Short mmCIF file of C-alpha atoms and ligand atoms in Angstrom, two decimals:
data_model
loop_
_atom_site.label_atom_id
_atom_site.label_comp_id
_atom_site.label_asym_id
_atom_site.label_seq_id
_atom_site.Cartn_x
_atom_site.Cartn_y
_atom_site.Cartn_z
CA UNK W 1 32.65 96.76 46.79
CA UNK W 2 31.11 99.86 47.30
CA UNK W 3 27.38 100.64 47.26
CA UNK W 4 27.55 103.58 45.25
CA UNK W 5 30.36 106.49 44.45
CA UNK W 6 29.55 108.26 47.59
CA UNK W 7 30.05 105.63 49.78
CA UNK W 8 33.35 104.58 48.10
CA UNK W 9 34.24 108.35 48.62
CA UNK W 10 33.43 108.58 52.48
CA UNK W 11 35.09 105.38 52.80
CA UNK W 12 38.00 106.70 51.12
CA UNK W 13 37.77 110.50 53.17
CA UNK W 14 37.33 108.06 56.49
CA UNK W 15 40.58 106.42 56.02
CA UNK W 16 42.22 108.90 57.05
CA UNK W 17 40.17 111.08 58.80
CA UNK W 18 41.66 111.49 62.94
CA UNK W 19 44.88 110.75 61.76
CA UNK W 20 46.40 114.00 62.83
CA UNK W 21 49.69 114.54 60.91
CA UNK W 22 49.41 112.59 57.41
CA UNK W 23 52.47 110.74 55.66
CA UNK W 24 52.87 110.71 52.11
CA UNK W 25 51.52 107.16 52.26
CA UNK W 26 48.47 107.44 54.22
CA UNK W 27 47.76 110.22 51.72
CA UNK W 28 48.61 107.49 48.92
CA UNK W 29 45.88 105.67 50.46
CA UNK W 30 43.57 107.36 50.57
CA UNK W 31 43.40 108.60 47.01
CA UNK W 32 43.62 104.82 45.56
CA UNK W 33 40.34 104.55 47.61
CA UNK W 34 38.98 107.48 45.48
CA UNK W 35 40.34 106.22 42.77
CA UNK W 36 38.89 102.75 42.86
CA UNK W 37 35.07 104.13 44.41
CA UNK W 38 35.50 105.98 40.87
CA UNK W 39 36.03 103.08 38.77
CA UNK W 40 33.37 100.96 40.75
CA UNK W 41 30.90 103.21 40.04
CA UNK W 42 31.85 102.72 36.29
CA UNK W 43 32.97 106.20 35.56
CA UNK W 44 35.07 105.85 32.46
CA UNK W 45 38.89 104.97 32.71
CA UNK W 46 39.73 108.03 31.16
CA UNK W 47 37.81 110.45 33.39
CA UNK W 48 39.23 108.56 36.24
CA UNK W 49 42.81 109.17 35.08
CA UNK W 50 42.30 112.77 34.69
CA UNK W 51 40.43 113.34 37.57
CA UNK W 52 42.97 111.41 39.88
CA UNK W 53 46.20 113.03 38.17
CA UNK W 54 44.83 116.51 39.17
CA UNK W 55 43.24 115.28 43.00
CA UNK W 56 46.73 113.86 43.49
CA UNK W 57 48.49 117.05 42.36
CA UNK W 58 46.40 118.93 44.60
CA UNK W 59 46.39 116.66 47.73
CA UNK W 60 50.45 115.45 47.90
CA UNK W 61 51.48 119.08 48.31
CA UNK W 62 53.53 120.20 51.79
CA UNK W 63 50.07 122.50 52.37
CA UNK W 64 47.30 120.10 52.67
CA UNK W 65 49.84 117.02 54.05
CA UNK W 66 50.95 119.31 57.19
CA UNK W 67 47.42 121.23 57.37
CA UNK W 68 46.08 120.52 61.00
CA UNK W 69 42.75 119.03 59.35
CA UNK W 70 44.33 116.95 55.72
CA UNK W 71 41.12 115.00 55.47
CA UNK W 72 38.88 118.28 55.03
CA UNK W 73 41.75 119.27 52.60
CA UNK W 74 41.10 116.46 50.58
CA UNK W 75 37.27 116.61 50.58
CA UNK W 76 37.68 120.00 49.67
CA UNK W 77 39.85 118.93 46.57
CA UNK W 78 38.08 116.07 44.91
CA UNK W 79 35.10 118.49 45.59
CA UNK W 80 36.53 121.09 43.27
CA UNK W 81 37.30 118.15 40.51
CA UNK W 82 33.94 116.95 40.36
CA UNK W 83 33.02 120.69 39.89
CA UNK W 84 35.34 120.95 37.01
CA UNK W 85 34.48 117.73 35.46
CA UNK W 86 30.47 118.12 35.63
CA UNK W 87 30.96 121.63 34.08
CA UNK W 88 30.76 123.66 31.65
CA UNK W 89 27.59 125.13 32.54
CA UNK W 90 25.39 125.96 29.99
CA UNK W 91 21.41 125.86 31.37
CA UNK W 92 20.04 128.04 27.83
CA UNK W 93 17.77 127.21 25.83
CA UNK W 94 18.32 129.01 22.76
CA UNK W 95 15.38 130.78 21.24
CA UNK W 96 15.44 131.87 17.73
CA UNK W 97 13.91 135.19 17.33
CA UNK W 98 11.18 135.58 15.04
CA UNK W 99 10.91 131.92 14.41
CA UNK W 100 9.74 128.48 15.96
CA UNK W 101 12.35 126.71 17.33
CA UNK W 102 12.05 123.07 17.93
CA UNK W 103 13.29 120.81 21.12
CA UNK W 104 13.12 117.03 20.97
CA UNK W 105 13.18 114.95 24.43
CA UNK W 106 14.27 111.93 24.00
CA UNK W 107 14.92 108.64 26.67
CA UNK W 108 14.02 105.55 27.79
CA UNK W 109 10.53 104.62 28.82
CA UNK W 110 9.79 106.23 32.43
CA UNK W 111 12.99 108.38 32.36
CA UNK W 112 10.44 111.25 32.56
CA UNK W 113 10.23 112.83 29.26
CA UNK W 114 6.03 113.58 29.38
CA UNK W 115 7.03 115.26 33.18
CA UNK W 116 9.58 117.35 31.96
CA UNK W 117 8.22 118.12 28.29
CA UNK W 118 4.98 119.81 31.31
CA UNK W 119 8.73 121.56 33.43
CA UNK W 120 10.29 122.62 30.17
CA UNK W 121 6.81 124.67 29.09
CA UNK W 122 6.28 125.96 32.79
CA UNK W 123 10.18 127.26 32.71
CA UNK W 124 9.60 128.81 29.02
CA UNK W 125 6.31 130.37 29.78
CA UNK W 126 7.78 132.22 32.60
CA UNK W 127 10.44 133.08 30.57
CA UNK W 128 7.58 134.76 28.13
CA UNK W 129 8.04 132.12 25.69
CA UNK W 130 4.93 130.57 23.97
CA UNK W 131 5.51 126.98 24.07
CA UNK W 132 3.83 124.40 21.89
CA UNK W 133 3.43 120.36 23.08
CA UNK W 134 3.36 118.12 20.43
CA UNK W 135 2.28 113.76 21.44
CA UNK W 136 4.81 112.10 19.32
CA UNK W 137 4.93 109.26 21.83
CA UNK W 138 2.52 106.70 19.58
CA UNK W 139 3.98 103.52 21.80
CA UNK W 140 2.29 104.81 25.10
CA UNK W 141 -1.20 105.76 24.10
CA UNK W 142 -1.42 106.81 27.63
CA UNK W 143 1.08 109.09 27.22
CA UNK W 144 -0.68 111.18 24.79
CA UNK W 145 -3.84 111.53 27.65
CA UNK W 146 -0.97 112.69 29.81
CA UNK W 147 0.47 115.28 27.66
CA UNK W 148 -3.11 116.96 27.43
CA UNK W 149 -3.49 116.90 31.38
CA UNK W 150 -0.41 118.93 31.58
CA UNK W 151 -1.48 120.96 28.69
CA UNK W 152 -4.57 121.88 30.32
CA UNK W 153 -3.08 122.23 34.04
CA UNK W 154 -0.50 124.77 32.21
CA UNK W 155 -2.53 126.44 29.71
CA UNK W 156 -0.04 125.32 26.61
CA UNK W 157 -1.67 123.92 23.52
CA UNK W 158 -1.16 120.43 23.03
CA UNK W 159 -1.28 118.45 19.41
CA UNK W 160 -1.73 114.94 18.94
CA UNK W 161 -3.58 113.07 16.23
CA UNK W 162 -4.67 109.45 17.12
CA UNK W 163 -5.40 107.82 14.28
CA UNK W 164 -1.80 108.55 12.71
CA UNK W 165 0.83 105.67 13.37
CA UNK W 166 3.37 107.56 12.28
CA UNK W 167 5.37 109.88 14.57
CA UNK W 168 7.36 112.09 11.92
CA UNK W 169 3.70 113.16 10.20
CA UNK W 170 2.36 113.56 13.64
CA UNK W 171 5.82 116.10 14.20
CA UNK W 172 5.61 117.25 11.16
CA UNK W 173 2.02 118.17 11.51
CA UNK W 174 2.65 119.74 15.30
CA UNK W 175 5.25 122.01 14.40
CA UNK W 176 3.13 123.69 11.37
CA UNK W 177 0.05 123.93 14.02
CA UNK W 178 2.13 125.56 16.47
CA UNK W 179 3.35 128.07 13.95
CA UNK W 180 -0.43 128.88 12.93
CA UNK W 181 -1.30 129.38 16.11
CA UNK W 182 1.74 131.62 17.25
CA UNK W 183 3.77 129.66 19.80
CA UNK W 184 7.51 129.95 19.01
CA UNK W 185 8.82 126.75 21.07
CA UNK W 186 7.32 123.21 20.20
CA UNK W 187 8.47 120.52 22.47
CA UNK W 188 8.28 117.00 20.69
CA UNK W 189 7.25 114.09 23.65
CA UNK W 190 9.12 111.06 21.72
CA UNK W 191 8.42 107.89 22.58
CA UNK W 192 11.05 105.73 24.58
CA UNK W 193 10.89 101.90 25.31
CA UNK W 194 11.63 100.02 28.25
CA UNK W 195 15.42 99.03 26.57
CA UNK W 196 17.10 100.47 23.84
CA UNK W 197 16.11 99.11 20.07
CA UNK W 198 17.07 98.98 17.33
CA UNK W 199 12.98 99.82 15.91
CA UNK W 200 13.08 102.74 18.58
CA UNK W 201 16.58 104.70 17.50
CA UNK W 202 15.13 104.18 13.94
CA UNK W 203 12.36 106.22 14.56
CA UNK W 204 14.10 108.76 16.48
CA UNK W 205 16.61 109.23 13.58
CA UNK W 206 13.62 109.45 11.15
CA UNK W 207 12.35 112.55 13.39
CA UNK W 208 15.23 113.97 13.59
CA UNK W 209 16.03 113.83 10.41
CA UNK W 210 12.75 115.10 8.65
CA UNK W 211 12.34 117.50 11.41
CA UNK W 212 15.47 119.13 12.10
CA UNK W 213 14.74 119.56 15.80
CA UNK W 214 17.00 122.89 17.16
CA UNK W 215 17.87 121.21 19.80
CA UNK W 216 17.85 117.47 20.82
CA UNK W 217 17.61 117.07 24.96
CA UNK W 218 18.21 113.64 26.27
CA UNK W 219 16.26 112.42 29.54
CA UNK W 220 17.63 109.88 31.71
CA UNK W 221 16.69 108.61 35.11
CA UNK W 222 18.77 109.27 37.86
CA UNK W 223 18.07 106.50 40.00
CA UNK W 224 19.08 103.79 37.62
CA UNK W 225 22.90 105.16 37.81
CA UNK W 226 24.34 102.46 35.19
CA UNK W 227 21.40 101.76 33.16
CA UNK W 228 21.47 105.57 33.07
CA UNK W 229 24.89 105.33 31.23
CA UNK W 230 23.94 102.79 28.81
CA UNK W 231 20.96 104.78 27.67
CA UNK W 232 22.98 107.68 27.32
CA UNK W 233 25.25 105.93 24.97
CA UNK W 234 23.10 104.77 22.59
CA UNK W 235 21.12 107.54 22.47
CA UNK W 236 24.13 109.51 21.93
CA UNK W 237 25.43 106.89 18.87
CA UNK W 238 21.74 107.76 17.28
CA UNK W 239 21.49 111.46 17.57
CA UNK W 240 23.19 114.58 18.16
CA UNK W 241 22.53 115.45 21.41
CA UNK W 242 22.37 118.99 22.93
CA UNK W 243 22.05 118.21 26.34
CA UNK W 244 20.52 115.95 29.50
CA UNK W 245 18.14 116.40 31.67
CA UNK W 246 18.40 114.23 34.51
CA UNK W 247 15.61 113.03 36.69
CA UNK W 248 14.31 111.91 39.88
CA UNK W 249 17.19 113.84 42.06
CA UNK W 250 14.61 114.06 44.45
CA UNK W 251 14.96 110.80 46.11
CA UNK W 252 18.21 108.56 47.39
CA UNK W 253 19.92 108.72 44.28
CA UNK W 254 22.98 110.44 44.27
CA UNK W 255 23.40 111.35 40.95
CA UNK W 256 27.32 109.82 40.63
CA UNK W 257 25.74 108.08 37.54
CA UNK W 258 25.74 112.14 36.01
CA UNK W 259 30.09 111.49 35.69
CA UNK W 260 29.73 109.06 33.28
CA UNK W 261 26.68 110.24 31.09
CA UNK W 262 28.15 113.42 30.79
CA UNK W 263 31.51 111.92 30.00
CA UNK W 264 29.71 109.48 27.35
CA UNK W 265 27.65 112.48 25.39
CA UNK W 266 30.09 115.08 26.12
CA UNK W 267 27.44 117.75 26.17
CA UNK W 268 25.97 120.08 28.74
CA UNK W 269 23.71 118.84 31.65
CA UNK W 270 21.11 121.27 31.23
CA UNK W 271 18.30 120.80 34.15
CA UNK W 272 17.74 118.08 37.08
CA UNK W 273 14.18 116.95 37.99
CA UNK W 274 13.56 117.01 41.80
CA UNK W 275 10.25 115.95 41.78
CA UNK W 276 6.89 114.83 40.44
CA UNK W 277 5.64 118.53 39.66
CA UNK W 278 5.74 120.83 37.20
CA UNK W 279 8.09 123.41 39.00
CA UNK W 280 10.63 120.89 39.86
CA UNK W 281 13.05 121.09 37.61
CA UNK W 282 16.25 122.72 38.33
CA UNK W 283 19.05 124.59 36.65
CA UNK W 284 22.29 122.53 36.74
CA UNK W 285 24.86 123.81 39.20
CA UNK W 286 27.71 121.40 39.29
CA UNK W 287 28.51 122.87 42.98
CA UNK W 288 24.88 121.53 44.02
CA UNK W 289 25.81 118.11 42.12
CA UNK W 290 29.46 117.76 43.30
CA UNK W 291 27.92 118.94 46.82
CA UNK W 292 25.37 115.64 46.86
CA UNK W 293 27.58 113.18 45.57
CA UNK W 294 29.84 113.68 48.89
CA UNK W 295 26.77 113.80 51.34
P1 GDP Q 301 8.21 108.96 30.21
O1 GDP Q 301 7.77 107.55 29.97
O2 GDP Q 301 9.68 109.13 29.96
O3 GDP Q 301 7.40 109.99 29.49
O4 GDP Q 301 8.06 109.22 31.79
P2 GDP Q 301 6.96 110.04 32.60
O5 GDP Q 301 7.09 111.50 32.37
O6 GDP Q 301 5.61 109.42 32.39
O7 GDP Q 301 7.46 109.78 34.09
C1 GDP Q 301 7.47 108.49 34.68
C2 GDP Q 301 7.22 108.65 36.17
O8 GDP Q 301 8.29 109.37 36.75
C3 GDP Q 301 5.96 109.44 36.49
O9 GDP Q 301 5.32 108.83 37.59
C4 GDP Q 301 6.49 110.82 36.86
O10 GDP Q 301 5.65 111.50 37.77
C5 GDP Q 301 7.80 110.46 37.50
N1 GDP Q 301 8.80 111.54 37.43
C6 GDP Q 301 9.23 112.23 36.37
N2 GDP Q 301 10.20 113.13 36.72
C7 GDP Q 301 10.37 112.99 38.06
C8 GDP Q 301 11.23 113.60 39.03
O11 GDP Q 301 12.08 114.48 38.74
N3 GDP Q 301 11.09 113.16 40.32
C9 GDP Q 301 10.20 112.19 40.67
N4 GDP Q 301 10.15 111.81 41.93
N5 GDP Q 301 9.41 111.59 39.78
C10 GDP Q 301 9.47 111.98 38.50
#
């Protein structure tokens, strides 16, 4: 068993690294060991099949067996795959001219949502956009306090009301405050739970239902690789997601957990978080990704 994909990869590179001159078989090798590092680190059957029918295309050929260096060869390869599988890139946000548009963050408890709904408005306001917070996280009172600290430290209006209990009024009530007062992007801070529940996908349908959010981001932690998966499936069951935001890229965690969520929602990874503030959030570049899961 492997500790984690990368480590199942460079065990798989090492096996035949210093061989010299490769046989078809030592090739062969080699690629079941990517193959099964894959499907230890729970990336889906299918995207395992795909991947490995196009790795093994590339690597069997007379070019990369009788290359004076096959193992870089094959780095090189399943580097370019995990390019093509973690793409398309698309890092927009879509603005509607002349209007409000709305983004919802959605995720588990401590995936990072609050941090990134403070990233999100530091990335818009340099973009000249006038974003809008809105405290729709009622579970986490503290979360609301936190919302306003970032609002102040960024100069972005933030709207929360209290004494409401209920998260689509709050919402409702943020997104008609923000349009008084101008801003054209609200950012809704949902509230997430420490598991998935059946109370907590309720409400999130009810907001984005009566809302109608533009676009529906989902936030998931990147150091809790398959707990990061199973988040990202039900989320995706419960709402039409737009894209992931994945955080905490900053530390150990390699991110090999990104395969799977972005086979599970099928939808753009939009930004990574690389740290605790406000200007660490990044722009998705597969290359970067595919580039730290081999490390
Ligand atoms: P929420 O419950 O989803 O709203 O999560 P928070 O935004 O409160 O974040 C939980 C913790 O993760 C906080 O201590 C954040 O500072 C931290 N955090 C959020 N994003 C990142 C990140 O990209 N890197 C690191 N190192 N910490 C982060």
């Amino acid at each position: 068993m492997f500790e984690s994909l990368s480590d199942g990869l460079q065990s798989a590179f090492k096996s035949i690294r210093g061989k010299g001159k490769l046989t078809e078989a030592n090739m062969r090798d080699g690629l079941q060991m990517v193959e099964q590092a894959m499907l230890e680190a729970d990336v889906s059957y299918q995207v395992v099949q795909d991947f490995m029918a196009k790795v093994t295309q590339a690597a069997m050929g007379q070019k990369v067996l009788l290359s004076l260096r096959p193992h870089e060869e094959l780095v090189r390869i399943v580097h370019q795959e995990l390019i093509e599988i973690l793409g398309p890139v698309d890092v927009s946000i879509p603005i509607k001219a002349g209007q409000v548009t709305v983004l919802m963050l959605c995720g588990l408890q401590g995936a990072g949502k609050t941090t990134t709904c403070g990233k999100l408005s530091q990335l818009l306001k340099e973009q000249k956009a006038s974003p809008f917070l809105v405290a729709a996280d009622l579970q986490r009172p503290a979360a609301i306090q936190q919302l306003h600290t970032l609002g102040e430290q960024l100069g972005v209006p933030v709207y929360s009301d209290l004494n409401e209990q209920d998260p689509v009024k709050v919402c409702r009530a943020g997104v008609a405050k923000a349009k008084e007062q101008g801003a054209n992007v609200v950012i809704l801070d949902t509230a997430g739970r420490l598991a998935i529940d059946d109370e907590l996908m309720k409400q999130l349908c009810e907001i984005d239902k009566k809302i109608g959010p533009d676009q529906v981001y989902l936030v998931v932690d990147g150091m809790t690789g398959q707990d990061a998966v199973n988040s990202a499936s039900a989320f995706n069951s419960a709402l039409e997601l737009d894209g992931v935001i994945m955080t905490k890229l900053d530390g150990d965690a390699r991110g090999g957990a990104l395969l799977s969520v972005k086979h599970v929602t099928q939808v753009p990874v939009k930004f990574i978080g690389t740290g605790e503030h406000l200007d660490a959030l990044e722009a998705f570049r597969p290359e970067g990704m595919a580039g730290r899961i081999l490390e």
